[in-house]
mmCIF file of C-alpha atoms in Angstrom:
data_model
loop_
_atom_site.group_PDB
_atom_site.id
_atom_site.type_symbol
_atom_site.label_atom_id
_atom_site.label_comp_id
_atom_site.label_asym_id
_atom_site.label_seq_id
_atom_site.Cartn_x
_atom_site.Cartn_y
_atom_site.Cartn_z
ATOM 1 C CA MET A 1 80.028 -79.547 12.309
ATOM 2 C CA THR A 2 78.268 -76.494 10.844
ATOM 3 C CA TRP A 3 74.660 -77.115 11.922
ATOM 4 C CA MET A 4 72.808 -76.560 15.106
ATOM 5 C CA LEU A 5 70.081 -78.407 16.928
ATOM 6 C CA THR A 6 67.148 -76.032 17.565
ATOM 7 C CA ALA A 7 64.917 -76.124 20.628
ATOM 8 C CA SER A 8 62.280 -78.019 18.637
ATOM 9 C CA GLY A 9 64.782 -80.658 17.536
ATOM 10 C CA ALA A 10 65.303 -79.436 13.974
ATOM 11 C CA GLU A 11 68.747 -79.366 12.340
ATOM 12 C CA TYR A 12 69.505 -75.871 11.067
ATOM 13 C CA HIS A 13 72.582 -75.821 8.752
ATOM 14 C CA LEU A 14 74.660 -72.630 9.139
ATOM 15 C CA ALA A 15 76.940 -73.515 6.281
ATOM 16 C CA GLY A 16 77.850 -76.331 3.851
ATOM 17 C CA PRO A 17 75.951 -77.857 0.913
ATOM 18 C CA THR A 18 73.051 -79.111 3.027
ATOM 19 C CA ALA A 19 72.275 -75.558 4.030
ATOM 20 C CA TYR A 20 71.111 -74.805 0.502
ATOM 21 C CA GLY A 21 68.812 -77.743 0.220
ATOM 22 C CA ALA A 22 65.075 -77.402 0.332
ATOM 23 C CA CYS A 23 64.867 -77.717 4.110
ATOM 24 C CA GLY A 24 68.462 -77.223 5.136
ATOM 25 C CA ARG A 25 67.480 -74.121 7.138
ATOM 26 C CA PRO A 26 64.040 -74.786 8.686
ATOM 27 C CA VAL A 27 62.670 -71.667 10.290
ATOM 28 C CA ASP A 28 60.098 -72.117 13.053
ATOM 29 C CA ILE A 29 58.532 -69.227 14.889
ATOM 30 C CA ASN A 30 58.465 -71.348 18.056
ATOM 31 C CA ASP A 31 62.193 -71.843 17.811
ATOM 32 C CA VAL A 32 62.707 -68.113 17.117
ATOM 33 C CA ALA A 33 60.618 -67.076 20.189
ATOM 34 C CA HIS A 34 62.269 -69.665 22.405
ATOM 35 C CA HIS A 35 65.857 -68.907 21.361
ATOM 36 C CA LEU A 36 65.445 -65.102 21.428
ATOM 37 C CA ALA A 37 63.809 -65.228 24.889
ATOM 38 C CA ILE A 38 67.051 -66.812 26.180
ATOM 39 C CA VAL A 39 69.659 -64.928 24.191
ATOM 40 C CA ALA A 40 70.939 -61.842 26.084
ATOM 41 C CA GLN A 41 71.485 -58.434 24.645
ATOM 42 C CA PHE A 42 74.578 -56.330 25.562
ATOM 43 C CA ASN A 43 76.543 -59.665 26.063
ATOM 44 C CA GLY A 44 74.707 -59.956 29.391
ATOM 45 C CA ALA A 45 76.153 -56.624 30.708
ATOM 46 C CA THR A 46 72.832 -55.387 32.002
ATOM 47 C CA SER A 47 71.342 -54.859 35.483
ATOM 48 C CA ARG A 48 68.949 -57.719 34.772
ATOM 49 C CA PRO A 49 68.483 -60.311 32.090
ATOM 50 C CA TYR A 50 67.467 -58.485 28.880
ATOM 51 C CA SER A 51 66.667 -60.744 26.021
ATOM 52 C CA VAL A 52 66.517 -60.210 22.261
ATOM 53 C CA ALA A 53 62.862 -61.145 22.516
ATOM 54 C CA GLU A 54 62.134 -58.302 24.953
ATOM 55 C CA HIS A 55 64.129 -55.897 22.710
ATOM 56 C CA SER A 56 62.152 -57.083 19.717
ATOM 57 C CA LEU A 57 58.821 -56.489 21.513
ATOM 58 C CA LEU A 58 59.992 -52.941 22.396
ATOM 59 C CA CYS A 59 60.798 -52.305 18.709
ATOM 60 C CA CYS A 60 57.315 -53.515 17.804
ATOM 61 C CA ASP A 61 55.771 -51.180 20.419
ATOM 62 C CA ILE A 62 57.748 -48.276 19.057
ATOM 63 C CA ALA A 63 56.552 -49.073 15.514
ATOM 64 C CA GLN A 64 53.005 -49.311 16.684
ATOM 65 C CA ARG A 65 53.155 -45.969 18.527
ATOM 66 C CA ALA A 66 54.565 -44.416 15.398
ATOM 67 C CA GLY A 67 51.485 -45.475 13.481
ATOM 68 C CA ALA A 68 53.292 -48.052 11.324
ATOM 69 C CA SER A 69 51.285 -50.676 9.428
ATOM 70 C CA VAL A 70 50.986 -54.212 10.656
ATOM 71 C CA PHE A 71 53.568 -55.242 8.035
ATOM 72 C CA VAL A 72 56.132 -52.860 9.515
ATOM 73 C CA GLN A 73 55.206 -53.823 13.002
ATOM 74 C CA MET A 74 55.833 -57.500 12.029
ATOM 75 C CA ALA A 75 59.171 -56.507 10.534
ATOM 76 C CA ALA A 76 60.110 -54.715 13.751
ATOM 77 C CA LEU A 77 59.193 -57.756 15.808
ATOM 78 C CA LEU A 78 61.231 -60.044 13.579
ATOM 79 C CA HIS A 79 64.120 -57.724 12.682
ATOM 80 C CA ASP A 80 66.523 -59.832 14.798
ATOM 81 C CA ALA A 81 64.774 -63.211 14.195
ATOM 82 C CA HIS A 82 67.825 -64.519 12.449
ATOM 83 C CA GLU A 83 69.749 -64.241 15.763
ATOM 84 C CA ALA A 84 67.809 -67.294 16.908
ATOM 85 C CA TYR A 85 70.259 -69.133 14.621
ATOM 86 C CA THR A 86 73.373 -66.891 14.410
ATOM 87 C CA ASN A 87 73.197 -65.678 17.988
ATOM 88 C CA ASP A 88 73.361 -61.993 18.998
ATOM 89 C CA LEU A 89 76.870 -60.582 18.662
ATOM 90 C CA ILE A 90 77.344 -57.109 20.177
ATOM 91 C CA SER A 91 78.237 -54.370 17.685
ATOM 92 C CA PRO A 92 81.812 -53.868 18.819
ATOM 93 C CA ALA A 93 82.409 -57.626 18.441
ATOM 94 C CA LYS A 94 80.872 -57.585 14.944
ATOM 95 C CA GLN A 95 83.224 -54.739 14.004
ATOM 96 C CA ALA A 96 86.212 -56.590 15.457
ATOM 97 C CA VAL A 97 85.356 -59.807 13.452
ATOM 98 C CA ASN A 98 84.828 -57.757 10.332
ATOM 99 C CA SER A 99 88.133 -55.916 10.853
ATOM 100 C CA TYR A 100 90.045 -59.192 10.993
ATOM 101 C CA SER A 101 88.455 -60.581 7.871
ATOM 102 C CA MET A 102 88.655 -57.335 5.883
ATOM 103 C CA ALA A 103 92.309 -58.148 5.426
ATOM 104 C CA PHE A 104 90.973 -60.771 3.013
ATOM 105 C CA GLY A 105 88.570 -58.338 1.330
ATOM 106 C CA VAL A 106 85.343 -59.311 3.061
ATOM 107 C CA GLY A 107 83.456 -58.466 6.310
ATOM 108 C CA ALA A 108 82.919 -62.055 7.484
ATOM 109 C CA TRP A 109 80.347 -61.453 10.163
ATOM 110 C CA HIS A 110 78.340 -59.057 8.009
ATOM 111 C CA ALA A 111 78.264 -61.487 5.228
ATOM 112 C CA PHE A 112 77.354 -64.382 7.501
ATOM 113 C CA GLU A 113 74.609 -62.556 9.296
ATOM 114 C CA ALA A 114 73.167 -61.023 6.160
ATOM 115 C CA GLU A 115 72.772 -64.382 4.515
ATOM 116 C CA HIS A 116 70.779 -65.800 7.388
ATOM 117 C CA ALA A 117 68.757 -62.654 7.907
ATOM 118 C CA LYS A 118 67.704 -62.782 4.210
ATOM 119 C CA GLY A 119 66.586 -66.367 4.582
ATOM 120 C CA VAL A 120 64.572 -65.783 7.684
ATOM 121 C CA ARG A 121 62.955 -62.660 6.295
ATOM 122 C CA GLU A 122 62.103 -64.462 3.046
ATOM 123 C CA HIS A 123 60.445 -67.207 5.132
ATOM 124 C CA PHE A 124 58.181 -64.729 6.820
ATOM 125 C CA LYS A 125 57.623 -62.873 3.510
ATOM 126 C CA LEU A 126 59.180 -59.614 4.812
ATOM 127 C CA LEU A 127 61.959 -58.942 2.297
ATOM 128 C CA SER A 128 60.030 -56.140 0.534
ATOM 129 C CA VAL A 129 59.039 -54.570 3.888
ATOM 130 C CA PHE A 130 62.614 -54.488 5.003
ATOM 131 C CA ALA A 131 63.769 -53.084 1.670
ATOM 132 C CA GLY A 132 61.110 -50.370 1.706
ATOM 133 C CA HIS A 133 61.399 -49.352 5.334
ATOM 134 C CA ARG A 134 65.141 -50.010 6.066
ATOM 135 C CA GLU A 135 65.866 -46.560 7.559
ATOM 136 C CA PHE A 136 62.699 -46.419 9.628
ATOM 137 C CA LEU A 137 63.335 -49.934 11.068
ATOM 138 C CA ARG A 138 66.974 -48.990 11.777
ATOM 139 C CA SER A 139 65.731 -45.884 13.631
ATOM 140 C CA ILE A 140 63.397 -48.039 15.736
ATOM 141 C CA ASP A 141 66.179 -50.424 16.564
ATOM 142 C CA LEU A 142 68.472 -47.577 17.657
ATOM 143 C CA GLN A 143 65.829 -45.987 19.824
ATOM 144 C CA ALA A 144 65.268 -49.285 21.558
ATOM 145 C CA LEU A 145 69.004 -49.558 22.016
ATOM 146 C CA ALA A 146 69.206 -46.071 23.556
ATOM 147 C CA THR A 147 66.269 -46.886 25.853
ATOM 148 C CA ALA A 148 67.976 -50.038 27.112
ATOM 149 C CA ARG A 149 71.295 -48.233 27.616
ATOM 150 C CA ARG A 150 69.489 -45.594 29.728
ATOM 151 C CA ASP A 151 67.609 -48.071 31.898
ATOM 152 C CA LEU A 152 69.732 -51.184 32.143
ATOM 153 C CA THR A 153 73.382 -50.248 31.846
ATOM 154 C CA PRO A 154 75.813 -48.203 33.909
ATOM 155 C CA TYR A 155 76.487 -45.863 30.988
ATOM 156 C CA ASN A 156 77.434 -42.368 32.146
ATOM 157 C CA PRO A 157 78.367 -39.749 29.479
ATOM 158 C CA SER A 158 80.666 -38.040 31.858
ATOM 159 C CA ARG A 159 82.637 -41.205 32.413
ATOM 160 C CA HIS A 160 82.262 -43.294 29.304
ATOM 161 C CA MET A 161 83.231 -42.893 25.638
ATOM 162 C CA PRO A 162 80.374 -41.970 23.231
ATOM 163 C CA TRP A 163 78.641 -44.627 21.184
ATOM 164 C CA PRO A 164 78.936 -43.728 17.518
ATOM 165 C CA VAL A 165 75.993 -46.054 16.727
ATOM 166 C CA LEU A 166 73.773 -43.769 18.785
ATOM 167 C CA SER A 167 75.346 -40.593 17.410
ATOM 168 C CA ASP A 168 76.550 -39.499 20.802
ATOM 169 C CA ASN A 169 79.337 -37.526 19.225
ATOM 170 C CA THR A 170 76.919 -35.398 17.199
ATOM 171 C CA LEU A 171 74.437 -32.616 17.944
ATOM 172 C CA GLN A 172 71.512 -35.047 17.428
ATOM 173 C CA PRO A 173 72.037 -38.242 19.481
ATOM 174 C CA VAL A 174 69.346 -40.946 19.358
ATOM 175 C CA ALA A 175 66.938 -40.230 22.171
ATOM 176 C CA PRO A 176 65.513 -43.053 24.257
ATOM 177 C CA ALA A 177 61.726 -43.566 24.455
ATOM 178 C CA ASP A 178 60.245 -41.309 27.009
ATOM 179 C CA TRP A 179 57.014 -43.331 27.404
ATOM 180 C CA VAL A 180 58.540 -46.573 28.737
ATOM 181 C CA ARG A 181 60.969 -47.678 31.391
ATOM 182 C CA LEU A 182 62.755 -51.025 31.261
ATOM 183 C CA ASP A 183 63.855 -51.016 34.836
ATOM 184 C CA THR A 184 60.425 -51.538 36.401
ATOM 185 C CA PRO A 185 59.810 -54.295 38.968
ATOM 186 C CA GLU A 186 57.246 -55.829 36.620
ATOM 187 C CA ARG A 187 59.679 -56.274 33.799
ATOM 188 C CA GLU A 188 62.408 -57.524 36.108
ATOM 189 C CA ALA A 189 60.088 -60.147 37.564
ATOM 190 C CA ALA A 190 59.067 -61.440 34.127
ATOM 191 C CA THR A 191 60.644 -64.794 33.270
ATOM 192 C CA TRP A 192 62.218 -65.766 29.944
ATOM 193 C CA LYS A 193 59.176 -68.057 29.399
ATOM 194 C CA GLU A 194 56.838 -65.083 29.766
ATOM 195 C CA TRP A 195 58.848 -63.083 27.140
ATOM 196 C CA ARG A 196 58.722 -66.070 24.871
ATOM 197 C CA GLU A 197 54.900 -66.210 25.201
ATOM 198 C CA ARG A 198 54.537 -62.442 24.743
ATOM 199 C CA PHE A 199 56.631 -62.729 21.595
ATOM 200 C CA LEU A 200 54.470 -65.564 20.195
ATOM 201 C CA THR A 201 51.220 -63.823 21.131
ATOM 202 C CA ARG A 202 52.312 -60.564 19.304
ATOM 203 C CA PHE A 203 53.403 -62.627 16.319
ATOM 204 C CA ALA A 204 50.026 -64.362 16.188
ATOM 205 C CA GLU A 205 48.150 -61.105 16.444
ATOM 206 C CA LEU A 206 50.104 -59.539 13.644
ATOM 207 C CA GLN A 207 49.966 -62.749 11.564
ATOM 208 C CA VAL A 208 46.165 -62.681 11.666
ATOM 209 C CA ALA A 209 46.167 -59.188 10.189
ATOM 210 C CA ARG A 210 48.674 -60.205 7.563
ATOM 211 C CA THR A 211 46.750 -63.360 6.718
ATOM 212 C CA LEU A 212 43.636 -61.240 6.127
ATOM 213 C CA ALA A 213 45.679 -59.470 3.509
ATOM 214 C CA GLY A 214 46.659 -62.784 1.897
ATOM 215 C CA LEU A 215 50.165 -63.031 3.319
ATOM 216 C CA GLY A 216 51.713 -65.778 5.392
ATOM 217 C CA ALA A 217 54.892 -67.755 5.812
ATOM 218 C CA LYS A 218 56.161 -70.518 3.511
ATOM 219 C CA LYS A 219 56.205 -74.074 4.772
ATOM 220 C CA CYS A 220 59.184 -76.310 4.890
#
């Protein structure tokens, strides 16, 4: 069995011949929001539940504060949307899976994730945005990661090894956002359903702006 049943009841094929049919991989923003609001970041190793949906909203906020266009803000919101179907694997686990498979000449997780990310981004007509703003979007993702590490994990630089992904072992480590805290009572009290609705609301707001520019998402 290489397909999953989504929250809406759709069958999304992760592999196999059906996956490449016209509707073998149906993408639904309601599924994306629902799944991401439940999927935990850091493998759940945080002081409170911290979902991919909340992380994505933080990335969107960072993009907005940086003066990015609505197209880039949408890309920031949906940069991990494929994880609604592939799940969120922590970076060390991705590297471990890739290291096993590299013996056969391919980074298996990288290839698997990239294929699904491309399909989801194509659905939301974001491929060109990701291609043109790859480094900026990566910097946003890393700043959000640094912010979550500061506020929600027991990381202590005097006790723990540096995180290469955040350039801890360089003279210019990635700095967390200084205008937001993730460990506030308000955030801790928010339920996964509230994060799902916040995600959908932000998507709808940005989609209105994109629709005015003649862009949308393809139907399946």
